[in-house]
Coordinates of C-alpha atoms and ligand atoms in Angstrom, one line a residue:
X213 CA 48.6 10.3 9.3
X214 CA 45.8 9.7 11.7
X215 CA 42.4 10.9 10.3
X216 CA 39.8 13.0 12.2
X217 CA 37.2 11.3 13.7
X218 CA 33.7 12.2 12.3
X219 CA 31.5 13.8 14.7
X220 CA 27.7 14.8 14.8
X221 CA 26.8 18.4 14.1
X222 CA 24.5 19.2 16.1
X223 CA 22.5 17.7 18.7
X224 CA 19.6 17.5 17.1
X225 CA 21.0 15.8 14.5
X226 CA 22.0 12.5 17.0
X227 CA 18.5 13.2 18.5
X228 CA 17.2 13.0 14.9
X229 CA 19.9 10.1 13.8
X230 CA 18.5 7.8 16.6
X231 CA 15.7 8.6 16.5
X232 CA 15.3 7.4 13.1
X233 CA 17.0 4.7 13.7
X234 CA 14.1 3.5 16.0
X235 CA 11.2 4.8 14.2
X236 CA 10.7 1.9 11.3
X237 CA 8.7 -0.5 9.8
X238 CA 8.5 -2.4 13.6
X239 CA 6.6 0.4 14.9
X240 CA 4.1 0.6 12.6
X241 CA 4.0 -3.0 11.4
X242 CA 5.2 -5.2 14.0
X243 CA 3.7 -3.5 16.7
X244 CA 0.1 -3.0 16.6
X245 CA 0.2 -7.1 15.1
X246 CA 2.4 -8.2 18.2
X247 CA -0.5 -5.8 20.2
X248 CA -3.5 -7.5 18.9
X249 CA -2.5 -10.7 19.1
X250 CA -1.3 -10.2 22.9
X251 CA -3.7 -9.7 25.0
X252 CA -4.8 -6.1 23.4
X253 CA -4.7 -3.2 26.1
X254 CA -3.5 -5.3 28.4
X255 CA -0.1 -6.0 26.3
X256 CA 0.8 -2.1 27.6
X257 CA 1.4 -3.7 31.0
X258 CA 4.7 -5.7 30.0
X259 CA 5.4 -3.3 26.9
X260 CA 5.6 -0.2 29.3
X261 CA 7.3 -2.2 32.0
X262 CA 10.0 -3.4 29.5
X263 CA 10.4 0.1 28.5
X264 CA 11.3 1.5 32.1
X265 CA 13.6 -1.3 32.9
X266 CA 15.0 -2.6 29.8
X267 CA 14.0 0.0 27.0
X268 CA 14.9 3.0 28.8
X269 CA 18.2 1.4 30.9
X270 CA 19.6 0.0 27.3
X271 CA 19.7 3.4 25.8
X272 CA 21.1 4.9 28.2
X273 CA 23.7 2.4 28.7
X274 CA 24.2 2.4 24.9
X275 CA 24.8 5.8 24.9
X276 CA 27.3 6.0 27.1
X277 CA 29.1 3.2 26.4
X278 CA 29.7 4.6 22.9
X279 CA 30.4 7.9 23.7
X280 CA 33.3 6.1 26.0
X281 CA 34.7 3.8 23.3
X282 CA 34.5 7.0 20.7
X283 CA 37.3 8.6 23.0
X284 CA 39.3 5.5 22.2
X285 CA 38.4 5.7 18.8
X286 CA 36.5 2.7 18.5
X287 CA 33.0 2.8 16.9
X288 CA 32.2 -0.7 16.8
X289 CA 31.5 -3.6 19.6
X290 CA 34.4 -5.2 19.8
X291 CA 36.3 -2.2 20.3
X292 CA 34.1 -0.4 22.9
X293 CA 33.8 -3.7 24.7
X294 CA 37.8 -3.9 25.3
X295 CA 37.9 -0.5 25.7
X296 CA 35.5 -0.8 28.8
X297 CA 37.6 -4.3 30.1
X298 CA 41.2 -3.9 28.7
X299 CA 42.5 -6.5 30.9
X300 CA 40.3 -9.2 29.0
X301 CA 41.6 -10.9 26.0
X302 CA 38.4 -12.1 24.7
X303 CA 35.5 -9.7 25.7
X304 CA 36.7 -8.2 21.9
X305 CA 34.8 -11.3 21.2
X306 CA 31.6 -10.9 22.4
X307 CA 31.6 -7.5 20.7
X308 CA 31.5 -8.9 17.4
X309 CA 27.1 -9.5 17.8
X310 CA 27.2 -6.3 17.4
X311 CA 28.3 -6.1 14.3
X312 CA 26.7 -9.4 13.5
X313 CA 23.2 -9.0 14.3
X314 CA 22.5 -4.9 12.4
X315 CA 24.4 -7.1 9.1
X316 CA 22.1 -10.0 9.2
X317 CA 19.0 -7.6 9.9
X318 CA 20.2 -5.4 7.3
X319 CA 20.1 -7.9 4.7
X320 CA 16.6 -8.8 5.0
X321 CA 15.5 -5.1 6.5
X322 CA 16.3 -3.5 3.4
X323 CA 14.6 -6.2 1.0
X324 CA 11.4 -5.2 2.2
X325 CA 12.2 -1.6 2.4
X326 CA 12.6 -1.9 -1.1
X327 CA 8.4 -3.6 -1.4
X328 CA 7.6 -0.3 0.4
X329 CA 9.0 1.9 -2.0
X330 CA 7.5 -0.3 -5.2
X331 CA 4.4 -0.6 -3.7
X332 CA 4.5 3.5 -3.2
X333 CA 5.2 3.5 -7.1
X334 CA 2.4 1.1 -7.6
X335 CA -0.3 3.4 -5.7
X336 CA 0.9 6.3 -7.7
X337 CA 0.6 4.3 -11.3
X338 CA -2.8 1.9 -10.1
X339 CA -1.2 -0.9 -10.8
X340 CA -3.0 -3.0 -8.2
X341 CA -6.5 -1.8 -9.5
X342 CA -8.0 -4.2 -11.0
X343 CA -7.1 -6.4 -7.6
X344 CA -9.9 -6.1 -5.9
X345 CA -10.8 -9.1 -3.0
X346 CA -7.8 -10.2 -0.1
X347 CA -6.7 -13.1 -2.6
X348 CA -6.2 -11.3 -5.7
X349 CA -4.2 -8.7 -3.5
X350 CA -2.8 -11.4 -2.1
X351 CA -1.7 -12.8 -5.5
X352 CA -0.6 -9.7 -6.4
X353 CA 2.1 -9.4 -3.9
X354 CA 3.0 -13.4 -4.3
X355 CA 3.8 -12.6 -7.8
X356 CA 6.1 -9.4 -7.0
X357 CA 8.3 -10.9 -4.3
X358 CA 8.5 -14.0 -7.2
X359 CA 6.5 -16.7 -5.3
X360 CA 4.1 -17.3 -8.1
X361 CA 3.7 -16.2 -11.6
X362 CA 0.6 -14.3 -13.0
X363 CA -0.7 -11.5 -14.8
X364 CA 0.2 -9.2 -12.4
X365 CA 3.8 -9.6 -12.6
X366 CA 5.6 -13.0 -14.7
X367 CA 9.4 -12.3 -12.8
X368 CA 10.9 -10.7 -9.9
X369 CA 12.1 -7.8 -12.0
X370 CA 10.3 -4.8 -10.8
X371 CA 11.5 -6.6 -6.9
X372 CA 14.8 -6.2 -7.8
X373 CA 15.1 -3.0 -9.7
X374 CA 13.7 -1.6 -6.7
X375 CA 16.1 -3.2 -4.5
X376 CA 18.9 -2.2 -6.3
X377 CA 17.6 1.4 -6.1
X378 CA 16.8 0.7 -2.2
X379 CA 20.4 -1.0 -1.6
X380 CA 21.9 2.2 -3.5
X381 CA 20.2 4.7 -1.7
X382 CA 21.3 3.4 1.4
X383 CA 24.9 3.0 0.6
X384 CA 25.0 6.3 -1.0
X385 CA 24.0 7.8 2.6
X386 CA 26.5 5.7 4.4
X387 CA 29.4 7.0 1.7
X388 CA 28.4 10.7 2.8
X389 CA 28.7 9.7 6.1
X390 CA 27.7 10.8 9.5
X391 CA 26.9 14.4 9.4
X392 CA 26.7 14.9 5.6
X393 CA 25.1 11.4 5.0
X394 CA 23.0 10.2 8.2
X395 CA 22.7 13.2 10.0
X396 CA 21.2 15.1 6.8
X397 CA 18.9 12.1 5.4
X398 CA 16.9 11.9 9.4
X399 CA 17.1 16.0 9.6
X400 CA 14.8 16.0 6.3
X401 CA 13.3 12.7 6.7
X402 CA 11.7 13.0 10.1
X403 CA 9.9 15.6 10.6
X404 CA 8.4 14.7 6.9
X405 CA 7.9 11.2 8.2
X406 CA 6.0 12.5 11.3
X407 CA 3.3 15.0 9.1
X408 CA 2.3 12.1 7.0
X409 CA 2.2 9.8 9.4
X410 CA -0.3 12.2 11.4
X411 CA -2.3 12.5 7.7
X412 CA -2.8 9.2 7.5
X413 CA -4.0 8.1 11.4
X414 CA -6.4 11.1 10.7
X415 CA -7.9 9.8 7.7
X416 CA -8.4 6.2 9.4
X417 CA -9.9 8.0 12.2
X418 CA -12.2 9.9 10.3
X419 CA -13.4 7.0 8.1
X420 CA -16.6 7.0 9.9
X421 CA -19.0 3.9 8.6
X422 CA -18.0 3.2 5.0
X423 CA -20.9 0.4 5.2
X424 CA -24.2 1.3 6.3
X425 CA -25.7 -1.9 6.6
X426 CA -23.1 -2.5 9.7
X427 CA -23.0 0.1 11.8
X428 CA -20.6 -1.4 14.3
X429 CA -17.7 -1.4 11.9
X430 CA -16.7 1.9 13.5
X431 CA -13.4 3.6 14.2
X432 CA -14.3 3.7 18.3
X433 CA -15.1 -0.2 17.7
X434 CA -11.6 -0.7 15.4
X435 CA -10.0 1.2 18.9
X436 CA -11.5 -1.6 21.1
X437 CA -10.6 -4.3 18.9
X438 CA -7.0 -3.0 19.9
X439 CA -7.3 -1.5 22.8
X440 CA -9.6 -3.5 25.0
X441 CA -7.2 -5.5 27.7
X442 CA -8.0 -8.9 28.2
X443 CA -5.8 -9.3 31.2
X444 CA -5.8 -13.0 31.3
X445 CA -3.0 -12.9 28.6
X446 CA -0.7 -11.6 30.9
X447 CA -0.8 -15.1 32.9
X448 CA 1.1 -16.1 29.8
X449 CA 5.3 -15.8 29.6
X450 CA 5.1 -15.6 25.3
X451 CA 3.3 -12.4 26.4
X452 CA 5.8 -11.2 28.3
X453 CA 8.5 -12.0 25.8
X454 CA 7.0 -10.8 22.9
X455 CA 6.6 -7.4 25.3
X456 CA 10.1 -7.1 25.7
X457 CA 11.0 -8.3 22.4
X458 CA 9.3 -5.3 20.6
X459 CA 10.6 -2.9 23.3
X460 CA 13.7 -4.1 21.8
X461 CA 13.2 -4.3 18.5
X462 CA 11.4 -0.6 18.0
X463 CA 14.4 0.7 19.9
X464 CA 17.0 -0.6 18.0
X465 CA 18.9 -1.5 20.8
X466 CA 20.8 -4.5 22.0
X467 CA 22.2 -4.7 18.9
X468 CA 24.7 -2.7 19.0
X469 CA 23.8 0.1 16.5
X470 CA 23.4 2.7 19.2
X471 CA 27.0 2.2 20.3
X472 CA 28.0 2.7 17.0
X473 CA 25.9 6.4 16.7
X474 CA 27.1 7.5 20.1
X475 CA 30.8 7.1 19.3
X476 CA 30.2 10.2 17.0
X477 CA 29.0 12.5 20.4
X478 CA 32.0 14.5 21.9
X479 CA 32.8 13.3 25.3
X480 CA 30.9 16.1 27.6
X481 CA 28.1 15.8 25.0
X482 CA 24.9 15.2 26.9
X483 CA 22.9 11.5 26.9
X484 CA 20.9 11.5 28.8
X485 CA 18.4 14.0 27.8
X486 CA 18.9 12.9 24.4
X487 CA 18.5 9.9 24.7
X488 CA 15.3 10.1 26.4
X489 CA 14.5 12.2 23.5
X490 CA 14.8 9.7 21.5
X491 CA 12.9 7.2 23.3
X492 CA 10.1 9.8 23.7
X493 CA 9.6 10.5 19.6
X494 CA 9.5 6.3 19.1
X495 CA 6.9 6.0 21.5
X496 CA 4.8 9.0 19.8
X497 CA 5.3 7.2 16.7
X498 CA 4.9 3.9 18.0
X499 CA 1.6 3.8 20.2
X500 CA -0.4 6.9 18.6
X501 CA 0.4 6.5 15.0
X502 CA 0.9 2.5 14.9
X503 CA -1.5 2.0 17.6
X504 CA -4.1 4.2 15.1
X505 CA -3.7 2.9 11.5
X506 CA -3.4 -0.5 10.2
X507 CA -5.6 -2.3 13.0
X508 CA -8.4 0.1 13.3
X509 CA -8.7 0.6 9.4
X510 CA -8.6 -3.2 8.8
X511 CA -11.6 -3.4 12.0
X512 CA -13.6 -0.9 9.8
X513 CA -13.0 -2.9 6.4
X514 CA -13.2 -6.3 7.5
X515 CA -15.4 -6.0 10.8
X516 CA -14.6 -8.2 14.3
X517 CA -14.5 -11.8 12.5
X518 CA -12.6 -10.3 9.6
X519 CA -9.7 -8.4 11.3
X520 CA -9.2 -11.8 13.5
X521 CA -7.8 -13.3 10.0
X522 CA -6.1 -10.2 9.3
X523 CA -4.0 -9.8 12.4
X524 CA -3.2 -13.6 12.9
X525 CA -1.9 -13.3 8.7
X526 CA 1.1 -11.2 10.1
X527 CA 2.5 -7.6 9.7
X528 CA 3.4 -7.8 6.2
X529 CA -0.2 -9.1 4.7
X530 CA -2.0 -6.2 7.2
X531 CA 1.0 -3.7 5.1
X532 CA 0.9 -5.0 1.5
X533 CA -2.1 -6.7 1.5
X534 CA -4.8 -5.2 3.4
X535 CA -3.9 -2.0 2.9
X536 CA -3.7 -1.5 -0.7
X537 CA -7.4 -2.7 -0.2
X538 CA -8.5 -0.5 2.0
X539 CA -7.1 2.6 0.2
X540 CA -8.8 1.3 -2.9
X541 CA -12.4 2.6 -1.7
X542 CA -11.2 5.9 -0.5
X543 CA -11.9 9.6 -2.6
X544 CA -8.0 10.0 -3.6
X545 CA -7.0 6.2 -2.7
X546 CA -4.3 6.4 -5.1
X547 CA -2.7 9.5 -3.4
X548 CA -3.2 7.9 0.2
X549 CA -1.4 4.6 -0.3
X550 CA 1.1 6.4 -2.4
X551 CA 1.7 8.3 1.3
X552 CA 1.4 4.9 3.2
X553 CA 4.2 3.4 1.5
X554 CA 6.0 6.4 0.7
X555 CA 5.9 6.7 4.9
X556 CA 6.6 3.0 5.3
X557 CA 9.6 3.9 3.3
X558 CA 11.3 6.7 5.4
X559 CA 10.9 5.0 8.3
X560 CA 13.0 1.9 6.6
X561 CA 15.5 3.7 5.2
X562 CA 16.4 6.4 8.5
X563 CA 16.6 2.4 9.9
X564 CA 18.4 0.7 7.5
X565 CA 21.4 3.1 7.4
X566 CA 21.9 2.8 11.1
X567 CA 21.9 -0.8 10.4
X568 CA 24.8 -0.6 7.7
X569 CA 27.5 1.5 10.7
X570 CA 28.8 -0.5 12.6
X571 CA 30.0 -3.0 10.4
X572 CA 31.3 0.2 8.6
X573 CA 33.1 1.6 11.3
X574 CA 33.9 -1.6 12.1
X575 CA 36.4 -1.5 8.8
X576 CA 37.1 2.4 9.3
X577 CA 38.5 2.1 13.2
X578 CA 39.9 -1.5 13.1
X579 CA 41.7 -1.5 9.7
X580 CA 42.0 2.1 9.1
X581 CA 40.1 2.6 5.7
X582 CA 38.6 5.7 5.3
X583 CA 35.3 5.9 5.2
X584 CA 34.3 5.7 0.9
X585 CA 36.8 2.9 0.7
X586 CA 35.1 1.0 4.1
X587 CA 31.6 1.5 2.5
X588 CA 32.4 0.1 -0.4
X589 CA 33.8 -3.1 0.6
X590 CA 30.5 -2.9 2.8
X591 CA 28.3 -2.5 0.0
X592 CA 29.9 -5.2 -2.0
X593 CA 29.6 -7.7 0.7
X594 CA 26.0 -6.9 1.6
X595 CA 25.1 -6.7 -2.1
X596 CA 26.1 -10.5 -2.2
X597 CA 24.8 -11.3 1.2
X598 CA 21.6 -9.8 0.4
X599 CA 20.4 -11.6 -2.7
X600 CA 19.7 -15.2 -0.7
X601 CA 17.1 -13.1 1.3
X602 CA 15.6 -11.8 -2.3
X603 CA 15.7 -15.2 -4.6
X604 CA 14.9 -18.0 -1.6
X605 CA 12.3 -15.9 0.1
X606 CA 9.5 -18.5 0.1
X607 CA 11.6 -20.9 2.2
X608 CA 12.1 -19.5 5.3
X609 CA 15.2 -17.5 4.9
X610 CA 14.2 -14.4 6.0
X611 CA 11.9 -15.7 9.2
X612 CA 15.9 -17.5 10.1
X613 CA 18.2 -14.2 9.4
X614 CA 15.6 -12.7 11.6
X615 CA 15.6 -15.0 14.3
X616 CA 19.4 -15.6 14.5
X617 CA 20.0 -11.6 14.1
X618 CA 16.6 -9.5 15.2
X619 CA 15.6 -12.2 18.2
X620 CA 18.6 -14.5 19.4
X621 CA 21.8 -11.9 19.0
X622 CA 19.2 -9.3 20.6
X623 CA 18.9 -10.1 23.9
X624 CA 21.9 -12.0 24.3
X625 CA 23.8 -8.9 23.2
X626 CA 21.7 -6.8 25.5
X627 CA 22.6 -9.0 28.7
X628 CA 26.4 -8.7 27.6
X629 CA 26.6 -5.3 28.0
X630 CA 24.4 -4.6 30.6
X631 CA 26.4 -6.8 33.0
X632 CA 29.5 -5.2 31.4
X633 CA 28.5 -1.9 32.2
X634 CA 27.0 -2.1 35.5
X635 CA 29.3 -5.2 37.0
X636 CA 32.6 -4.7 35.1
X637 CA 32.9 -1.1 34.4
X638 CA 31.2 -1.0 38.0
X639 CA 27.9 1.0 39.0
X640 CA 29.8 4.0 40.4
X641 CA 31.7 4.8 37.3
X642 CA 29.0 4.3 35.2
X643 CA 26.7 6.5 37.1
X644 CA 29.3 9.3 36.5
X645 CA 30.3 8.2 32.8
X646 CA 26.3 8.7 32.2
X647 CA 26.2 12.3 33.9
X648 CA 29.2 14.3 32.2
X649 CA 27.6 16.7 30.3
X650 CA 24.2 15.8 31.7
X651 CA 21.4 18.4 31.1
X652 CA 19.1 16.0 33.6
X653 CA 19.7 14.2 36.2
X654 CA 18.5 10.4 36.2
X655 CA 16.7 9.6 39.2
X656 CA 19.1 7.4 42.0
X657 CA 16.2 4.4 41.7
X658 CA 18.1 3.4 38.2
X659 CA 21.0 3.1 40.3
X660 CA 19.6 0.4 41.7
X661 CA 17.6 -0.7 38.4
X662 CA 20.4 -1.2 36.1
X663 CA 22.6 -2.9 38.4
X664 CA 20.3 -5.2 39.7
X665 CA 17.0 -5.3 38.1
X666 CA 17.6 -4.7 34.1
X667 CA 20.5 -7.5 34.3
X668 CA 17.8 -9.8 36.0
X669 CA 15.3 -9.2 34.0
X670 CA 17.5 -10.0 30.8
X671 CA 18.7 -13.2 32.5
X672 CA 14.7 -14.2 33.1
X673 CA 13.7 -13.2 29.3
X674 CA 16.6 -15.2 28.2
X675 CA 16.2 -18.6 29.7
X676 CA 12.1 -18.3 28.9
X677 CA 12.8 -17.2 25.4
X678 CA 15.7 -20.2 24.8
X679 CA 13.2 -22.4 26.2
X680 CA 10.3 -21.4 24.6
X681 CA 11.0 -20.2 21.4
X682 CA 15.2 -21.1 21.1
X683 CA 15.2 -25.2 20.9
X684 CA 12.1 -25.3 19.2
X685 CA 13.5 -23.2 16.4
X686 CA 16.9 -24.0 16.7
X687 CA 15.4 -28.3 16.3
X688 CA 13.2 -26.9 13.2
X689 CA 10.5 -28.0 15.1
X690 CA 7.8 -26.0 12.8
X691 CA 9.8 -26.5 9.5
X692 CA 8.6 -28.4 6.9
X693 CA 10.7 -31.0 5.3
X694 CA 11.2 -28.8 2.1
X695 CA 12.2 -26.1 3.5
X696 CA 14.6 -28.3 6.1
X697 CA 17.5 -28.0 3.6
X698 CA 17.0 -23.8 3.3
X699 CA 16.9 -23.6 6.6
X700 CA 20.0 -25.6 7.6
X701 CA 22.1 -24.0 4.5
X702 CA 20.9 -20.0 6.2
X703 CA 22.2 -21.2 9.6
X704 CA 25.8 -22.0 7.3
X705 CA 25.9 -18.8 5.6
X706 CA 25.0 -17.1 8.7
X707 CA 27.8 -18.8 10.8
X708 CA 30.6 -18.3 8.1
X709 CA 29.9 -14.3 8.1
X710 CA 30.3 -14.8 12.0
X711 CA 33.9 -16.6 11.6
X712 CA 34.6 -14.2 9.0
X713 CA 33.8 -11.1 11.3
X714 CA 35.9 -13.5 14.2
X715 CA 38.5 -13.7 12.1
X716 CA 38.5 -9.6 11.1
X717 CA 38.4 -9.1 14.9
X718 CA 41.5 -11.1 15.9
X719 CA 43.6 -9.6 12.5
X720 CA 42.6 -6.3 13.7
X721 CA 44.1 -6.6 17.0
X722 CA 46.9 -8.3 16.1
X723 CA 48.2 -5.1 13.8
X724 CA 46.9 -2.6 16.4
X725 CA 48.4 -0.5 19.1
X726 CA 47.5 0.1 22.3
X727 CA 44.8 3.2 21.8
X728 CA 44.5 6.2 25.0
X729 CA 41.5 8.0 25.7
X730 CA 41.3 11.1 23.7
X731 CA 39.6 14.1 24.8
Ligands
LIG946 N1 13.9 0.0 15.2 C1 13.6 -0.4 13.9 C2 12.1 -0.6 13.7 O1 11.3 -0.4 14.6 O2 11.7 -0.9 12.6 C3 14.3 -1.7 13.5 C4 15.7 -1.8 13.8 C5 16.6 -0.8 13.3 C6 16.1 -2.7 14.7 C7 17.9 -0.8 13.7 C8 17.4 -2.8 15.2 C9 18.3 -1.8 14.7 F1 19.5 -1.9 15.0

């Protein structure tokens, strides 16, 4: 017997679902790091550019493709994609990124979820007390993701029970599923995620001078250290790139997870409202909260030499590192980085599980599993796939699963589509595909914008990323020799899980029938 297709139950609840989805650790993390060190203010200028002609176009287009390949019963990439160009034997093909990159940025995505929710453990319990300059914090963390042993911690064993507990949550979501599972988790998680997220931005901005001998260490001087454009930087294509990449990334899409979430909408179900809703809440979270906390607080801690350090030392030292110090000298530090991380870690998990879908529906629409039976081979598989990321994480693992899966399949996956939707499906039929059940009606410019300029503009980022960024990375240009062999055996794990999903994809087609758009 054919089962039901899950659906969403409410709209609010896809709002909420996406959403969530987009609002993670990249907007509060990657973002103001990727700000400061690009040009400040003046990074806006590409990000908000990227966002009306990439950012923007992509969801939409996401949207509507999935909602299309739903009616065919296809949840997944490869699916949707021959759905949209049945004639074509191997578009199925390309379909499988999509599957591909959330998997690979799920194994690593949840590992450091799971630092979030020890570290929220650890501000609860003091354990990082007696830690009390940038290296002993910085020792601190070495010794709990396993990279050194100390008195802080002698083995990865708190990392890993918290892990498991991280993995776990997240698969028990996925085994709920979409309304009882993802829907529920972002319907609660959100709106909690979005009051302590506003608790903490107002403490940082009301930190005033904590030292009195230097008065310039002020929140309006933390702002400017941010905020001030130095408009020279946009001379520079990495600028550019790293604009369009974070657009990306904070959107979570070209990747293939949005596809997956739309499939659940009923077919006169709006998008485009919704969608824009979605869009709207990221960038509230993204460039008022981000743009508020970690950077200005470090500014007022560590003053303008300082913070130089501290944004060049990445996103995760500014997090775990920084931080942790910072909340130390605060009235109630305890119970404010027990909300950082406790914040960190909704925003990772209402990520992670959009991460985990399409691979899942993947197994539920192709093969015909239901849904606990698909999650569990999922879970098993990930549970595996996951524990290079954990045990080899000082040797460049993680920086390769995220280039191969968060950068490369990206914005090749995003140019795939576009010119699928726009060229192959064709411009007219899109346009109306994107207005049944519209509550608003897109203005005719992005007629002309996702045909012409959005494909373009993918086209540009792509040849200046491969050149910039792709054969040096792909050559190990800046690998050392000891990590050389790491490096080289990721790229082999990584390209076996794509034969294997290769392989699913052609077995898949060869049992299945023709499918017909149901209403
Ligand atoms: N958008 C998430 C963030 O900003 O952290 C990360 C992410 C989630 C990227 C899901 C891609 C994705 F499919």
């Amino acid at each position: 017997m054919a089962k039901e297709r899950q659906l969403w139950g409410s709209r609010l609840g896809i709002i909420m679902a996406v959403a969530g989805s987009a609002v993670g650790l990249g907007n509060f993390l990657r973002f103001p790091v990727q700000a400061a060190n690009n040009g400040g203010g003046a990074f806006m200028i590409p990000y908000f550019i990227s966002l009306l002609l990439l950012g923007i176009p992509l969801m939409w287009i996401e949207w509507t493709l999935g909602r299309y390949g739903g009616g065919f019963e296809h949840g997944s990439a490869p699916g949707i994609f021959h759905s949209v160009w049945q004639k074509n034997r191997f578009i199925k093909y390309f379909g499988i990124i999509g599957i591909f990159g959330p998997l690979i940025i799920f194994i690593y995505y949840t590992y450091i979820e799971s630092w979030t929710l020890g570290y929220s453990v650890f501000s609860l319990l003091n354990k990082y007390a007696a830690a009390s300059d940038k290296s002993a914090m910085q020792q601190f963390l070495n010794a709990y993701q396993g990279l050194e042993k100390n008195s802080y911690f002698s083995n990865l064993l708190p990392a890993y029970t918290f892990f498991v507990i991280t993995f776990l949550a997240n698969i028990t979501v996925a085994y709920y599923g979409i309304k009882s599972g993802i829907e529920k988790l972002c319907k609660f998680a959100m709106p909690i995620l979005l009051v302590l997220g506003i608790i903490i931005m107002t403490r940082v901005l009301l930190l005033g001078v904590p030292n009195l001998m230097k008065p310039d260490w002020n929140i309006s001087n933390g702002m400017g250290f941010l905020w001030n454009p130095d408009f020279s930087s946009l001379k520079d294509a990495k600028v550019w790139l790293a604009a369009a990449g974070q657009v990306f990334f904070t959107l979570s899409v070209g990747i293939g997870v949005i596809l997956t979430y739309a499939s659940y909408l009923k077919k006169a179900d709006d998008v485009v409202l919704s969608g824009l809703a979605a869009v709207s809440t990221n960038e509230f979270a993204e460039v008022i909260i981000g743009g508020s906390i970690v950077i200005p607080a470090a500014f007022i801690f560590f003053g303008p030499i300082g913070i130089q350090d501290v944004a060049q030392s990445g996103a995760f030292n500014l997090s775990f590192v920084t931080m942790p110090l910072i909340f130390k000298q605060l009235l109630f530090g305890e119970f404010f980085g027990f909300i950082w991380f406790l914040f960190l870690f909704l925003a990772g998990i209402t990520s992670s599980v959009s991460l985990a879908q399409p691979a899942i529906a993947f197994l539920e629409d192709e093969f015909n599993f239901d849904r606990k039976k698909a999650v569990k081979i999922f879970g098993v598989a990930t549970f595996i796939f996951c524990q290079p990321a954990i045990f080899l994480l000082g040797h460049g693992v993680l920086n390769e699963l995220d280039f191969w899966g968060g950068t490369f399949s990206l914005v090749l996956f995003a140019t795939i589509e576009t010119v699928l939707f726009a060229w192959v499906f064709g411009m007219d039929k899109a346009w109306k595909e994107i207005h049944r059940g519209a509550d608003m009606k897109i203005p005719n410019i992005y007629k002309f914008i996702i045909k012409y300029i959005t494909p373009t503009f993918l086209f540009l980022i792509l040849g200046f990323w491969f050149y910039q960024d792709g054969v040096p990375t792909i050559l190990m240009k800046n690998v050392s020799a000891a990590e050389k062999p790491y490096v080289l055996g990721t790229r082999v794990f990584i390209l076996l899980i794509f034969i294997i999903l290769a392989v699913l994809v052609k077995i898949a087609w060869r049992k299945r029938k023709i499918r017909t758009y149901k209403i």
